[in-house]
Amino acid sequence: MKVKDVMHKGVDWVSPSTPITELAKLMRAHDIGCIPIGEDDKLVGMVTDRDIVCKGLASHSFDAGRATARDVMTEGIHCCREDDDLAKAMHHMEKLQVRRLPVINKSKRMVGIISLGDVGRSASGDMLTETVRSISAHH
């Protein structure tokens, strides 16, 4: 099975200057836990709901009314290709201990995101169990 068979398609990104209050509203409206951040036609980071809480709300000098995606995003992007085998993508998620990966095409354009939930609907029980165990291990 290929990544493109199980990923969420049509995912968009927002700019690093997007207010985190807008990110939170987008997450709520779309029932998602992360939003890719792009600038100059390339992915530059990711903001998760956890980033907003741990890097934002939990910091001493945080001002939710002024904070932007750049203030809380995890910089750098790890991704997989839409034509990768699902097992390869799952191994990549395990290695990085991440629950989501942007998916790119041959032109290096983001075409979707694959999440642990997507994998849960498609992978074999043994493969899924090992992936969840590895991703969820304490750092």
Short mmCIF file of C-alpha atoms in Angstrom, two decimals:
data_model
loop_
_atom_site.label_atom_id
_atom_site.label_comp_id
_atom_site.label_asym_id
_atom_site.label_seq_id
_atom_site.Cartn_x
_atom_site.Cartn_y
_atom_site.Cartn_z
CA MET A 1 0.00 0.00 0.00
CA LYS A 2 1.24 3.50 -0.85
CA VAL A 3 1.10 6.67 1.26
CA LYS A 4 -1.18 8.32 -1.33
CA ASP A 5 -3.79 5.62 -0.66
CA VAL A 6 -4.27 6.63 2.99
CA MET A 7 -3.20 10.28 3.39
CA HIS A 8 -5.41 13.34 3.85
CA LYS A 9 -5.40 15.15 0.52
CA GLY A 10 -5.66 18.85 -0.24
CA VAL A 11 -3.90 20.16 2.86
CA ASP A 12 -3.00 23.86 2.91
CA TRP A 13 -0.39 25.78 4.86
CA VAL A 14 -0.37 29.20 6.47
CA SER A 15 2.38 31.80 6.74
CA PRO A 16 4.67 32.20 9.76
CA SER A 17 2.98 35.54 10.49
CA THR A 18 -0.44 33.92 11.05
CA PRO A 19 -1.70 34.71 14.58
CA ILE A 20 -1.86 31.66 16.81
CA THR A 21 -5.46 32.51 17.65
CA GLU A 22 -6.21 31.94 13.95
CA LEU A 23 -4.27 28.65 14.02
CA ALA A 24 -6.33 27.47 16.97
CA LYS A 25 -9.57 28.38 15.17
CA LEU A 26 -8.45 26.50 12.06
CA MET A 27 -7.56 23.45 14.16
CA ARG A 28 -10.97 23.51 15.82
CA ALA A 29 -12.89 24.12 12.58
CA HIS A 30 -11.12 21.30 10.72
CA ASP A 31 -10.71 18.95 13.70
CA ILE A 32 -6.95 18.72 13.19
CA GLY A 33 -3.95 18.86 15.51
CA CYS A 34 -1.33 20.45 13.27
CA ILE A 35 -0.92 23.04 10.57
CA PRO A 36 2.01 23.23 8.15
CA ILE A 37 3.78 26.59 7.92
CA GLY A 38 5.03 27.79 4.54
CA GLU A 39 7.00 30.74 3.25
CA ASP A 40 8.38 31.62 -0.18
CA ASP A 41 6.66 28.58 -1.73
CA LYS A 42 8.22 26.03 0.61
CA LEU A 43 7.41 24.38 3.91
CA VAL A 44 9.39 25.84 6.79
CA GLY A 45 7.79 24.33 9.87
CA MET A 46 4.79 22.87 11.61
CA VAL A 47 2.57 24.06 14.46
CA THR A 48 0.80 21.46 16.56
CA ASP A 49 -1.75 21.98 19.27
CA ARG A 50 0.98 20.86 21.68
CA ASP A 51 3.32 23.58 20.35
CA ILE A 52 0.70 26.22 21.10
CA VAL A 53 0.37 24.95 24.67
CA CYS A 54 3.97 24.09 25.54
CA LYS A 55 5.89 26.75 23.60
CA GLY A 56 3.19 29.38 23.94
CA LEU A 57 0.73 29.25 26.80
CA ALA A 58 3.20 27.67 29.24
CA SER A 59 5.93 30.27 28.68
CA HIS A 60 6.20 33.21 31.06
CA SER A 61 6.26 36.06 28.57
CA PHE A 62 3.64 34.71 26.16
CA ASP A 63 1.03 37.12 24.77
CA ALA A 64 -1.65 35.14 22.92
CA GLY A 65 -3.00 38.30 21.33
CA ARG A 66 0.31 39.05 19.61
CA ALA A 67 1.89 35.63 19.08
CA THR A 68 2.28 34.20 15.60
CA ALA A 69 2.99 30.80 14.11
CA ARG A 70 6.69 31.69 13.95
CA ASP A 71 6.74 32.07 17.76
CA VAL A 72 5.62 28.51 18.45
CA MET A 73 6.35 26.49 15.31
CA THR A 74 8.73 23.58 15.14
CA GLU A 75 11.18 24.58 12.44
CA GLY A 76 12.27 22.24 9.70
CA ILE A 77 10.13 19.70 7.98
CA HIS A 78 10.35 15.96 7.79
CA CYS A 79 8.13 14.48 5.12
CA CYS A 80 7.49 11.45 2.96
CA ARG A 81 6.59 11.00 -0.68
CA GLU A 82 3.14 10.07 -1.91
CA ASP A 83 4.61 7.05 -3.74
CA ASP A 84 6.42 5.71 -0.66
CA ASP A 85 5.28 2.39 0.72
CA LEU A 86 3.14 2.88 3.81
CA ALA A 87 5.59 0.75 5.82
CA LYS A 88 8.45 3.11 4.91
CA ALA A 89 6.45 6.15 6.04
CA MET A 90 5.50 4.39 9.27
CA HIS A 91 9.15 3.57 9.95
CA HIS A 92 10.04 7.24 9.35
CA MET A 93 7.33 8.30 11.82
CA GLU A 94 8.71 5.81 14.37
CA LYS A 95 12.27 7.02 13.94
CA LEU A 96 11.27 10.66 14.37
CA GLN A 97 8.63 9.90 17.03
CA VAL A 98 6.05 12.02 15.20
CA ARG A 99 2.35 11.42 14.69
CA ARG A 100 2.05 13.29 11.38
CA LEU A 101 4.12 13.79 8.24
CA PRO A 102 3.54 16.12 5.31
CA VAL A 103 3.38 14.25 2.01
CA ILE A 104 5.07 15.61 -1.11
CA ASN A 105 4.87 14.65 -4.77
CA LYS A 106 7.68 14.24 -7.32
CA SER A 107 7.76 18.03 -7.79
CA LYS A 108 8.33 18.45 -4.04
CA ARG A 109 4.91 20.07 -3.60
CA MET A 110 2.88 19.23 -0.52
CA VAL A 111 -0.12 17.16 -1.55
CA GLY A 112 -1.33 15.93 1.83
CA ILE A 113 -0.54 14.79 5.35
CA ILE A 114 -0.40 11.29 6.73
CA SER A 115 -1.30 10.89 10.38
CA LEU A 116 -1.18 8.07 12.86
CA GLY A 117 -4.98 7.98 12.56
CA ASP A 118 -4.72 7.42 8.80
CA VAL A 119 -2.26 4.61 9.41
CA GLY A 120 -4.61 3.09 12.00
CA ARG A 121 -7.31 2.65 9.39
CA SER A 122 -5.02 0.96 6.89
CA ALA A 123 -2.03 -0.86 8.41
CA SER A 124 -1.90 -4.40 9.71
CA GLY A 125 -2.42 -4.87 13.45
CA ASP A 126 1.16 -5.90 14.22
CA MET A 127 2.68 -3.07 12.19
CA LEU A 128 0.34 -0.55 13.76
CA THR A 129 1.04 -1.76 17.29
CA GLU A 130 4.79 -1.43 16.84
CA THR A 131 4.50 2.02 15.25
CA VAL A 132 2.26 3.36 18.03
CA ARG A 133 4.55 1.88 20.67
CA SER A 134 7.63 3.50 19.13
CA ILE A 135 6.05 6.89 18.46
CA SER A 136 4.53 7.09 21.93
CA ALA A 137 7.70 6.10 23.83
CA HIS A 138 8.88 8.71 26.30
CA HIS A 139 11.71 10.86 24.96
#
